[in-house]
Amino acid sequence: MNQQLRDEMDFSALVGDVKPLPRHNRADTGPRRQQPSEAQLARRERAESAVEERNFLSDDFVDLVPAFDPIEFRREGIQQGVVDKLKHGGYPVQAQLHLLRRPLAECRGLIFPFIQDAYANDLRSVLIVHGRGRDIDSPPNVLRSYVAKWLLQFDEVQAYISAQPSDGGLGATWVMLRKSDRAKANNRERQQKRRG
């Protein structure tokens, strides 16, 4: 006797004379979930259009970044050591955005609230995964080029740099955000308490 047949016999012995319930004798799990009402759909649409109206990211012409060229930017006043620490994963990933295999318009719609929300929640280092060509002779990645362009348009972005291979390599970008006014005030308060 093989193992499968033995298992089926053991199961049959455990179950015994159990019979399935008739269809009319089932538990009532409550009313079925309703589809959103027209008012709810209208509110959703208004909220999405409000975000889209605030979205200042340009989808105009972009200079394509070659597939194997790293991208890097730092605002004036940001030390190279901070950028190097960012590149080598010296800051923890506080949030990630994955844009792989998404249309450009959708990526534009995702990256804007992502950066805004990260800044509003006092996050300093985030990772954006955008992908790049796989082969040595791959054409430049359009999304990667737009991400580099879009990040420049945010005042909140202090620096960005291509990630290390363990974090996604040239297919991901580390972004350093500036401190919010609230975070600066908290920092000053901690410093004053420390001084006594």
XYZ file of N, CA, C and O in Angstrom:
784
model
N 0.853 -1.182 0.000
C 0.000 0.000 0.000
C 0.892 1.237 0.000
O 1.802 1.344 0.814
N 0.597 2.152 -0.906
C 1.441 3.340 -0.983
C 1.010 4.386 0.052
O -0.072 4.303 0.636
N 1.863 5.393 0.249
C 1.654 6.404 1.291
C 0.393 7.228 1.036
O -0.353 7.528 1.965
N 0.121 7.582 -0.210
C -1.032 8.416 -0.531
C -2.338 7.686 -0.184
O -3.237 8.260 0.424
N -2.435 6.413 -0.540
C -3.630 5.626 -0.237
C -3.807 5.492 1.273
O -4.914 5.604 1.806
N -2.704 5.282 1.993
C -2.745 5.183 3.454
C -3.230 6.498 4.079
O -4.054 6.485 4.992
N -2.755 7.635 3.542
C -3.191 8.942 4.048
C -4.680 9.152 3.825
O -5.386 9.678 4.695
N -5.181 8.749 2.637
C -6.602 8.898 2.340
C -7.439 8.028 3.272
O -8.509 8.450 3.744
N -6.955 6.824 3.571
C -7.697 5.935 4.472
C -7.698 6.512 5.889
O -8.720 6.480 6.576
N -6.558 7.075 6.339
C -6.483 7.693 7.658
C -7.444 8.876 7.743
O -8.135 9.064 8.745
N -7.505 9.666 6.693
C -8.403 10.811 6.668
C -9.860 10.352 6.726
O -10.666 10.886 7.473
N -10.191 9.346 5.941
C -11.560 8.817 5.940
C -11.938 8.290 7.318
O -13.070 8.467 7.772
N -10.997 7.647 7.998
C -11.269 7.128 9.333
C -11.502 8.269 10.320
O -12.371 8.184 11.188
N -10.756 9.351 10.210
C -10.923 10.503 11.096
C -12.244 11.220 10.846
O -12.927 11.643 11.777
N -12.610 11.362 9.583
C -13.815 12.098 9.237
C -15.060 11.278 9.526
O -16.084 11.803 9.950
N -14.990 9.992 9.311
C -16.115 9.115 9.609
C -17.283 9.329 8.674
O -17.125 9.404 7.471
N -18.465 9.467 9.279
C -19.680 9.563 8.464
C -20.150 11.009 8.287
O -21.343 11.283 8.207
N -19.263 11.947 8.221
C -19.607 13.356 8.030
C -20.139 13.551 6.618
O -19.608 13.004 5.656
N -21.217 14.352 6.513
C -21.813 14.647 5.205
C -21.807 16.162 5.003
O -21.968 16.911 5.963
N -21.654 16.622 3.765
C -21.674 18.074 3.516
C -23.035 18.671 3.854
O -24.065 18.006 3.749
N -23.026 19.934 4.274
C -24.268 20.645 4.576
C -25.024 20.917 3.288
O -24.418 21.188 2.249
N -26.353 20.878 3.340
C -27.110 21.272 2.152
C -26.944 22.772 1.895
O -26.650 23.537 2.820
N -27.129 23.173 0.675
C -26.896 24.569 0.295
C -27.761 25.549 1.089
O -27.337 26.649 1.375
N -28.965 25.171 1.432
C -29.849 26.093 2.147
C -29.505 26.189 3.640
O -30.017 27.042 4.340
N -28.609 25.370 4.137
C -28.256 25.352 5.550
C -26.848 25.919 5.757
O -25.982 25.270 6.308
N -26.629 27.137 5.307
C -25.318 27.783 5.436
C -25.420 28.970 6.385
O -26.499 29.561 6.549
N -24.304 29.331 6.969
C -24.275 30.468 7.890
C -24.486 31.773 7.128
O -24.018 31.938 6.004
N -25.193 32.710 7.757
C -25.406 34.033 7.167
C -24.225 34.909 7.564
O -24.012 35.186 8.747
N -23.420 35.308 6.605
C -22.234 36.123 6.887
C -22.529 37.610 6.796
O -21.621 38.427 6.775
N -23.794 37.983 6.724
C -24.158 39.393 6.672
C -24.399 39.836 5.242
O -24.240 39.069 4.295
N -24.775 41.087 5.116
C -25.064 41.589 3.767
C -23.794 41.646 2.918
O -22.697 41.855 3.435
N -23.995 41.447 1.648
C -22.861 41.525 0.737
C -22.354 42.961 0.687
O -23.125 43.901 0.822
N -21.057 43.099 0.471
C -20.452 44.423 0.422
C -20.998 45.186 -0.784
O -21.013 44.682 -1.898
N -21.437 46.384 -0.514
C -22.021 47.211 -1.560
C -20.932 47.877 -2.386
O -19.839 48.146 -1.896
N -21.271 48.158 -3.623
C -20.369 48.940 -4.476
C -20.399 50.381 -3.975
O -21.381 50.813 -3.362
N -19.323 51.150 -4.201
C -19.341 52.547 -3.762
C -20.495 53.308 -4.410
O -20.842 53.072 -5.568
N -21.089 54.200 -3.635
C -22.194 54.998 -4.165
C -21.642 56.031 -5.146
O -20.435 56.277 -5.206
N -22.540 56.664 -5.867
C -22.111 57.698 -6.818
C -21.446 58.861 -6.096
O -20.486 59.436 -6.583
N -21.972 59.189 -4.914
C -21.387 60.284 -4.134
C -19.958 59.934 -3.701
O -19.058 60.781 -3.755
N -19.753 58.685 -3.275
C -18.413 58.266 -2.870
C -17.459 58.297 -4.057
O -16.314 58.730 -3.924
N -17.918 57.823 -5.199
C -17.072 57.853 -6.395
C -16.740 59.284 -6.795
O -15.614 59.584 -7.182
N -17.699 60.186 -6.676
C -17.466 61.594 -7.019
C -16.449 62.217 -6.069
O -15.564 62.971 -6.498
N -16.552 61.901 -4.765
C -15.582 62.438 -3.796
C -14.177 61.915 -4.091
O -13.203 62.654 -4.010
N -14.088 60.628 -4.427
C -12.778 60.053 -4.783
C -12.184 60.765 -5.995
O -11.007 61.092 -6.013
N -13.018 60.964 -6.989
C -12.543 61.610 -8.214
C -12.090 63.031 -7.941
O -11.061 63.474 -8.453
N -12.833 63.777 -7.106
C -12.438 65.146 -6.745
C -11.111 65.151 -6.000
O -10.247 65.992 -6.246
N -10.934 64.211 -5.069
C -9.684 64.139 -4.300
C -8.513 63.833 -5.219
O -7.439 64.439 -5.097
N -8.690 62.902 -6.150
C -7.614 62.565 -7.081
C -7.290 63.739 -7.999
O -6.122 64.002 -8.293
N -8.310 64.449 -8.441
C -8.046 65.593 -9.329
C -7.376 66.732 -8.574
O -6.571 67.469 -9.137
N -7.688 66.884 -7.271
C -7.032 67.926 -6.473
C -5.539 67.648 -6.355
O -4.713 68.556 -6.472
N -5.181 66.375 -6.123
C -3.763 66.002 -6.054
C -3.106 66.246 -7.409
O -1.993 66.758 -7.499
N -3.795 65.878 -8.479
C -3.243 66.047 -9.824
C -3.029 67.522 -10.154
O -2.058 67.882 -10.803
N -3.924 68.396 -9.685
C -3.765 69.831 -9.939
C -2.528 70.384 -9.236
O -1.870 71.275 -9.756
N -2.224 69.868 -8.042
C -1.049 70.339 -7.299
C 0.245 69.758 -7.848
O 1.316 70.273 -7.568
N 0.155 68.680 -8.601
C 1.334 67.987 -9.100
C 2.046 68.854 -10.143
O 1.560 69.035 -11.247
N 3.198 69.381 -9.763
C 3.958 70.280 -10.637
C 5.013 69.554 -11.469
O 5.756 70.184 -12.215
N 5.096 68.235 -11.360
C 6.124 67.488 -12.076
C 5.878 67.536 -13.587
O 4.785 67.264 -14.054
N 6.921 67.857 -14.304
C 6.825 68.022 -15.747
C 7.001 66.690 -16.464
O 7.870 65.900 -16.121
N 6.155 66.465 -17.472
C 6.337 65.277 -18.298
C 6.779 65.677 -19.706
O 6.587 64.949 -20.660
N 7.389 66.856 -19.794
C 7.942 67.330 -21.060
C 9.201 66.536 -21.407
O 9.570 65.601 -20.707
N 9.882 66.971 -22.435
C 11.106 66.332 -22.911
C 12.109 66.120 -21.780
O 12.249 66.953 -20.896
N 12.814 64.997 -21.822
C 13.846 64.696 -20.833
C 15.082 64.188 -21.559
O 14.983 63.480 -22.566
N 16.248 64.581 -21.070
C 17.505 64.026 -21.587
C 17.656 62.629 -20.995
O 17.649 62.460 -19.772
N 17.787 61.641 -21.854
C 17.874 60.258 -21.390
C 19.237 59.981 -20.763
O 20.270 60.343 -21.305
N 19.201 59.317 -19.616
C 20.417 58.925 -18.903
C 20.809 57.537 -19.409
O 19.984 56.621 -19.365
N 22.031 57.339 -19.889
C 22.439 56.005 -20.351
C 22.247 54.951 -19.257
O 22.362 55.242 -18.065
N 21.948 53.727 -19.696
C 21.564 52.648 -18.776
C 22.594 52.369 -17.692
O 22.244 51.963 -16.592
N 23.877 52.553 -17.984
C 24.904 52.189 -16.997
C 25.594 53.400 -16.383
O 26.639 53.262 -15.756
N 25.016 54.580 -16.535
C 25.542 55.774 -15.871
C 24.799 55.980 -14.556
O 23.563 56.002 -14.543
N 25.519 56.107 -13.443
C 24.835 56.386 -12.177
C 24.268 57.804 -12.195
O 24.771 58.672 -12.908
N 23.214 58.026 -11.435
C 22.670 59.375 -11.317
C 23.008 59.901 -9.928
O 23.040 59.147 -8.943
N 23.301 61.173 -9.856
C 23.703 61.786 -8.593
C 23.386 63.260 -8.632
O 23.551 63.923 -9.656
N 22.925 63.790 -7.491
C 22.649 65.217 -7.354
C 22.739 65.584 -5.884
O 22.349 64.796 -5.018
N 23.254 66.762 -5.618
C 23.217 67.298 -4.253
C 23.086 68.809 -4.340
O 23.683 69.457 -5.203
N 22.271 69.343 -3.490
C 22.062 70.785 -3.453
C 23.283 71.453 -2.829
O 24.050 70.830 -2.098
N 23.431 72.711 -3.124
C 24.526 73.480 -2.547
C 24.402 73.451 -1.026
O 23.319 73.599 -0.471
N 25.515 73.231 -0.361
C 25.531 73.177 1.092
C 25.471 71.770 1.657
O 25.679 71.572 2.851
N 25.180 70.795 0.831
C 25.149 69.396 1.287
C 26.541 68.817 1.093
O 27.087 68.853 -0.002
N 27.108 68.293 2.161
C 28.473 67.778 2.102
C 28.543 66.463 1.332
O 27.599 65.673 1.339
N 29.669 66.224 0.685
C 29.864 64.993 -0.074
C 29.806 63.774 0.831
O 29.348 62.706 0.432
N 30.233 63.919 2.081
C 30.184 62.812 3.032
C 28.760 62.330 3.291
O 28.520 61.138 3.468
N 27.807 63.252 3.298
C 26.403 62.893 3.482
C 25.927 62.070 2.290
O 25.254 61.050 2.440
N 26.311 62.492 1.076
C 25.922 61.779 -0.141
C 26.575 60.394 -0.168
O 25.926 59.403 -0.527
N 27.837 60.310 0.226
C 28.522 59.014 0.265
C 27.862 58.069 1.262
O 27.678 56.877 0.975
N 27.497 58.595 2.423
C 26.822 57.773 3.433
C 25.461 57.311 2.908
O 25.069 56.162 3.121
N 24.777 58.185 2.206
C 23.486 57.826 1.604
C 23.665 56.719 0.579
O 22.937 55.727 0.575
N 24.686 56.857 -0.266
C 24.945 55.871 -1.322
C 25.244 54.495 -0.749
O 24.821 53.479 -1.291
N 25.963 54.444 0.341
C 26.387 53.166 0.922
C 25.389 52.623 1.943
O 25.710 51.706 2.701
N 24.186 53.182 1.956
C 23.146 52.671 2.850
C 23.368 53.019 4.298
O 22.902 52.296 5.176
N 24.047 54.114 4.562
C 24.315 54.534 5.934
C 23.095 55.069 6.648
O 23.098 55.221 7.862
N 22.062 55.385 5.899
C 20.802 55.837 6.485
C 19.764 54.734 6.269
O 19.722 54.130 5.202
N 18.919 54.477 7.254
C 17.935 53.405 7.084
C 16.868 53.787 6.053
O 16.549 54.960 5.889
N 16.332 52.783 5.379
C 15.231 53.005 4.444
C 13.984 53.277 5.276
O 13.537 52.421 6.013
N 13.457 54.475 5.168
C 12.265 54.818 5.936
C 10.990 54.624 5.129
O 9.915 54.507 5.702
N 11.119 54.592 3.815
C 9.976 54.318 2.935
C 10.520 53.937 1.565
O 11.624 54.351 1.196
N 9.756 53.137 0.833
C 10.148 52.718 -0.515
C 8.988 52.928 -1.466
O 7.826 52.772 -1.078
N 9.316 53.256 -2.694
C 8.323 53.372 -3.749
C 8.794 52.516 -4.914
O 9.902 52.711 -5.412
N 7.971 51.563 -5.330
C 8.314 50.679 -6.441
C 7.539 51.111 -7.675
O 6.310 51.090 -7.676
N 8.264 51.496 -8.714
C 7.660 51.986 -9.945
C 7.865 51.031 -11.116
O 7.538 51.380 -12.246
N 8.406 49.859 -10.857
C 8.708 48.921 -11.934
C 7.464 48.565 -12.736
O 6.395 48.328 -12.168
N 7.618 48.538 -14.047
C 6.576 48.107 -14.988
C 5.289 48.909 -14.870
O 4.186 48.383 -15.009
N 5.395 50.172 -14.568
C 4.227 51.053 -14.508
C 4.337 52.092 -15.606
O 5.428 52.527 -15.944
N 3.212 52.548 -16.130
C 3.262 53.594 -17.154
C 3.811 54.897 -16.568
O 3.673 55.168 -15.377
N 4.393 55.698 -17.424
C 5.031 56.946 -16.993
C 4.048 57.878 -16.292
O 4.370 58.466 -15.260
N 2.843 58.014 -16.828
C 1.850 58.906 -16.220
C 1.488 58.440 -14.807
O 1.324 59.255 -13.899
N 1.381 57.134 -14.617
C 1.084 56.602 -13.285
C 2.244 56.863 -12.327
O 2.033 57.212 -11.168
N 3.472 56.715 -12.809
C 4.654 56.976 -11.975
C 4.686 58.437 -11.542
O 4.994 58.745 -10.394
N 4.363 59.322 -12.465
C 4.304 60.759 -12.145
C 3.267 60.994 -11.050
O 3.488 61.779 -10.128
N 2.133 60.309 -11.150
C 1.084 60.447 -10.156
C 1.424 59.806 -8.819
O 0.842 60.168 -7.799
N 2.356 58.863 -8.791
C 2.746 58.199 -7.541
C 3.903 58.890 -6.830
O 3.937 58.953 -5.603
N 4.861 59.390 -7.602
C 6.059 59.949 -6.977
C 5.757 61.278 -6.277
O 6.336 61.578 -5.238
N 4.818 62.048 -6.824
C 4.498 63.344 -6.214
C 3.962 63.187 -4.795
O 4.530 63.746 -3.852
N 2.883 62.412 -4.574
C 2.416 62.282 -3.191
C 3.389 61.511 -2.299
O 3.427 61.741 -1.085
N 4.191 60.618 -2.878
C 5.162 59.866 -2.080
C 6.163 60.817 -1.427
O 6.391 60.756 -0.213
N 6.752 61.712 -2.215
C 7.730 62.662 -1.664
C 7.048 63.631 -0.699
O 7.571 63.922 0.382
N 5.863 64.121 -1.062
C 5.131 65.043 -0.192
C 4.799 64.387 1.157
O 4.999 64.999 2.204
N 4.310 63.154 1.119
C 3.949 62.453 2.356
C 5.187 62.126 3.197
O 5.151 62.227 4.420
N 6.256 61.722 2.541
C 7.489 61.411 3.275
C 7.994 62.649 4.005
O 8.368 62.580 5.185
N 7.970 63.779 3.325
C 8.417 65.033 3.952
C 7.475 65.428 5.085
O 7.926 65.824 6.166
N 6.171 65.307 4.861
C 5.191 65.677 5.883
C 5.313 64.799 7.125
O 4.978 65.232 8.226
N 5.802 63.566 6.960
C 5.955 62.645 8.087
C 7.380 62.589 8.621
O 7.752 61.634 9.299
N 8.169 63.591 8.284
C 9.540 63.749 8.805
C 10.472 62.605 8.436
O 11.385 62.269 9.194
N 10.264 61.976 7.293
C 11.187 60.955 6.814
C 12.352 61.654 6.129
O 12.182 62.674 5.472
N 13.539 61.113 6.268
C 14.725 61.748 5.695
C 15.306 60.967 4.538
O 15.845 61.546 3.605
N 15.285 59.627 4.583
C 15.891 58.845 3.500
C 14.882 57.831 2.974
O 14.348 57.027 3.716
N 14.629 57.935 1.673
C 13.678 57.033 1.025
C 14.349 56.414 -0.192
O 15.327 56.937 -0.717
N 13.805 55.295 -0.633
C 14.355 54.574 -1.776
C 13.285 54.464 -2.846
O 12.152 54.064 -2.557
N 13.635 54.845 -4.068
C 12.721 54.727 -5.201
C 13.294 53.688 -6.151
O 14.416 53.830 -6.627
N 12.529 52.628 -6.399
C 12.950 51.554 -7.304
C 12.264 51.800 -8.643
O 11.038 51.766 -8.731
N 13.072 52.047 -9.680
C 12.520 52.400 -10.986
C 12.984 51.464 -12.093
O 12.427 51.462 -13.178
N 13.999 50.679 -11.858
C 14.512 49.748 -12.858
C 15.462 50.414 -13.833
O 15.681 51.627 -13.804
N 16.048 49.594 -14.690
C 16.949 50.054 -15.761
C 17.053 48.919 -16.764
O 16.517 47.842 -16.550
N 17.741 49.126 -17.852
C 17.902 48.059 -18.839
C 18.695 46.900 -18.270
O 19.566 47.082 -17.417
N 18.412 45.699 -18.730
C 19.099 44.509 -18.208
C 20.429 44.230 -18.896
O 21.354 43.727 -18.287
N 20.484 44.500 -20.179
C 21.671 44.132 -20.955
C 22.638 45.299 -21.078
O 22.268 46.462 -20.926
N 23.879 44.970 -21.392
C 24.925 45.982 -21.526
C 24.592 46.967 -22.646
O 24.931 48.137 -22.574
N 23.872 46.495 -23.669
C 23.537 47.376 -24.782
C 22.083 47.849 -24.716
O 21.502 48.260 -25.718
N 21.486 47.830 -23.513
C 20.102 48.283 -23.349
C 19.987 49.766 -23.668
O 20.899 50.537 -23.367
N 18.861 50.166 -24.224
C 18.655 51.601 -24.446
C 18.450 52.291 -23.094
O 18.136 51.638 -22.097
N 18.628 53.596 -23.048
C 18.423 54.305 -21.781
C 17.001 54.099 -21.264
O 16.057 54.021 -22.033
N 16.864 54.008 -19.955
C 15.575 53.806 -19.320
C 14.870 55.155 -19.200
O 15.377 56.064 -18.549
N 13.714 55.272 -19.807
C 12.978 56.536 -19.813
C 12.512 56.896 -18.414
O 12.667 58.038 -17.974
N 11.958 55.931 -17.673
C 11.469 56.211 -16.326
C 12.597 56.679 -15.417
O 12.439 57.644 -14.668
N 13.728 56.028 -15.491
C 14.883 56.412 -14.668
C 15.297 57.854 -14.968
O 15.611 58.635 -14.070
N 15.252 58.225 -16.231
C 15.593 59.589 -16.630
C 14.579 60.588 -16.079
O 14.945 61.669 -15.612
N 13.301 60.228 -16.125
C 12.275 61.128 -15.585
C 12.362 61.229 -14.072
O 12.152 62.305 -13.510
N 12.666 60.133 -13.385
C 12.811 60.191 -11.925
C 13.902 61.180 -11.552
O 13.736 62.005 -10.650
N 15.035 61.136 -12.255
C 16.129 62.075 -11.996
C 15.661 63.515 -12.234
O 15.990 64.419 -11.465
N 14.891 63.728 -13.287
C 14.375 65.070 -13.595
C 13.371 65.522 -12.538
O 13.412 66.655 -12.058
N 12.440 64.626 -12.174
C 11.399 64.990 -11.222
C 11.958 65.300 -9.844
O 11.498 66.221 -9.175
N 12.944 64.526 -9.389
C 13.498 64.760 -8.059
C 14.129 66.143 -7.952
O 14.105 66.760 -6.886
N 14.678 66.641 -9.055
C 15.244 67.995 -9.059
C 14.179 69.057 -8.823
O 14.472 70.148 -8.333
N 12.946 68.764 -9.180
C 11.866 69.748 -9.103
C 11.293 69.902 -7.697
O 10.539 70.832 -7.433
N 11.657 69.006 -6.784
C 11.179 69.087 -5.397
C 12.142 69.922 -4.566
O 13.328 69.610 -4.500
N 11.623 70.932 -3.876
C 12.462 71.694 -2.938
C 12.850 70.821 -1.744
O 13.865 71.063 -1.101
N 12.035 69.823 -1.439
C 12.281 68.957 -0.278
C 13.462 68.017 -0.482
O 14.013 67.503 0.487
N 13.866 67.778 -1.723
C 14.946 66.838 -2.014
C 16.282 67.560 -1.896
O 16.555 68.513 -2.614
N 17.123 67.079 -0.980
C 18.450 67.657 -0.800
C 19.479 66.972 -1.679
O 20.402 67.607 -2.159
N 19.333 65.666 -1.828
C 20.305 64.905 -2.616
C 19.670 63.605 -3.059
O 18.717 63.127 -2.446
N 20.214 63.045 -4.142
C 19.845 61.689 -4.544
C 21.023 61.061 -5.256
O 21.887 61.752 -5.792
N 21.058 59.728 -5.211
C 22.179 59.012 -5.810
C 21.745 57.570 -6.109
O 20.904 57.012 -5.407
N 22.322 56.988 -7.148
C 22.033 55.592 -7.472
C 22.452 54.702 -6.309
O 23.467 54.946 -5.656
N 21.675 53.673 -6.076
C 21.901 52.778 -4.945
C 23.022 51.784 -5.223
O 23.449 51.603 -6.365
N 23.476 51.133 -4.165
C 24.446 50.053 -4.266
C 23.732 48.813 -4.816
O 22.507 48.704 -4.731
N 24.485 47.837 -5.356
C 23.852 46.629 -5.905
C 22.926 45.913 -4.912
O 21.891 45.391 -5.297
N 23.255 45.918 -3.639
C 22.417 45.237 -2.650
C 21.066 45.921 -2.454
O 20.120 45.305 -1.975
N 20.970 47.191 -2.822
C 19.713 47.937 -2.673
C 18.981 48.131 -3.996
O 17.980 48.824 -4.043
N 19.496 47.563 -5.065
C 18.845 47.708 -6.364
C 19.762 48.262 -7.432
O 19.382 48.349 -8.593
N 20.959 48.669 -7.044
C 21.937 49.165 -8.011
C 21.421 50.351 -8.795
O 20.740 51.216 -8.257
N 21.741 50.379 -10.081
C 21.339 51.498 -10.934
C 19.835 51.514 -11.186
O 19.318 52.477 -11.735
N 19.141 50.486 -10.757
C 17.689 50.427 -10.903
C 16.947 51.013 -9.716
O 15.724 50.932 -9.639
N 17.669 51.618 -8.785
C 17.052 52.241 -7.611
C 17.823 53.502 -7.259
O 19.007 53.621 -7.557
N 17.150 54.426 -6.631
C 17.763 55.704 -6.263
C 17.452 56.023 -4.805
O 16.292 56.005 -4.395
N 18.512 56.311 -4.046
C 18.372 56.806 -2.678
C 18.053 58.291 -2.746
O 18.684 59.024 -3.506
N 17.122 58.736 -1.924
C 16.747 60.148 -1.891
C 16.854 60.640 -0.454
O 16.325 60.014 0.462
N 17.550 61.776 -0.278
C 17.669 62.410 1.033
C 16.775 63.645 1.034
O 16.933 64.530 0.185
N 15.827 63.683 1.979
C 14.918 64.822 2.099
C 15.397 65.763 3.193
O 16.020 65.327 4.158
N 15.093 67.035 3.023
C 15.486 67.991 4.059
C 14.580 67.844 5.265
O 13.497 67.284 5.176
N 15.047 68.355 6.389
C 14.246 68.290 7.605
C 13.081 69.259 7.490
O 13.231 70.375 7.002
N 11.938 68.822 7.983
C 10.780 69.713 8.022
C 10.977 70.721 9.151
O 11.839 70.544 10.029
N 10.189 71.786 9.143
C 10.280 72.788 10.206
C 9.987 72.167 11.562
O 10.621 72.509 12.563
N 9.049 71.222 11.597
C 8.718 70.542 12.853
C 9.911 69.731 13.355
O 10.245 69.756 14.533
N 10.592 69.020 12.448
C 11.756 68.223 12.845
C 12.891 69.122 13.321
O 13.594 68.781 14.274
N 13.073 70.271 12.660
C 14.104 71.217 13.101
C 13.803 71.733 14.501
O 14.701 71.848 15.348
N 12.533 72.064 14.776
C 12.145 72.546 16.102
C 12.373 71.473 17.157
O 12.879 71.764 18.251
N 12.029 70.232 16.839
C 12.270 69.125 17.783
C 13.751 68.944 18.047
O 14.170 68.701 19.181
N 14.562 69.078 17.013
C 16.006 68.942 17.155
C 16.566 70.045 18.052
O 17.396 69.795 18.927
N 16.112 71.290 17.813
C 16.563 72.408 18.660
C 16.173 72.182 20.109
O 16.958 72.435 21.035
N 14.971 71.700 20.325
C 14.484 71.441 21.678
C 15.331 70.378 22.365
O 15.700 70.533 23.546
N 15.666 69.312 21.655
C 16.518 68.266 22.235
C 17.896 68.828 22.580
O 18.461 68.495 23.613
N 18.447 69.659 21.688
C 19.765 70.253 21.935
C 19.741 71.153 23.178
O 20.674 71.141 23.980
N 18.664 71.925 23.331
C 18.572 72.816 24.489
C 18.442 72.018 25.792
O 19.019 72.392 26.813
N 17.686 70.917 25.746
C 17.546 70.084 26.943
C 18.874 69.455 27.306
O 19.206 69.317 28.486
N 19.635 69.061 26.313
C 20.930 68.421 26.543
C 21.911 69.416 27.202
O 22.710 69.037 28.049
N 21.833 70.667 26.778
C 22.737 71.699 27.335
C 22.339 72.086 28.744
O 23.158 72.598 29.506
N 21.082 71.897 29.078
C 20.645 72.165 30.448
C 20.031 73.455 30.548
O 19.770 74.357 31.039
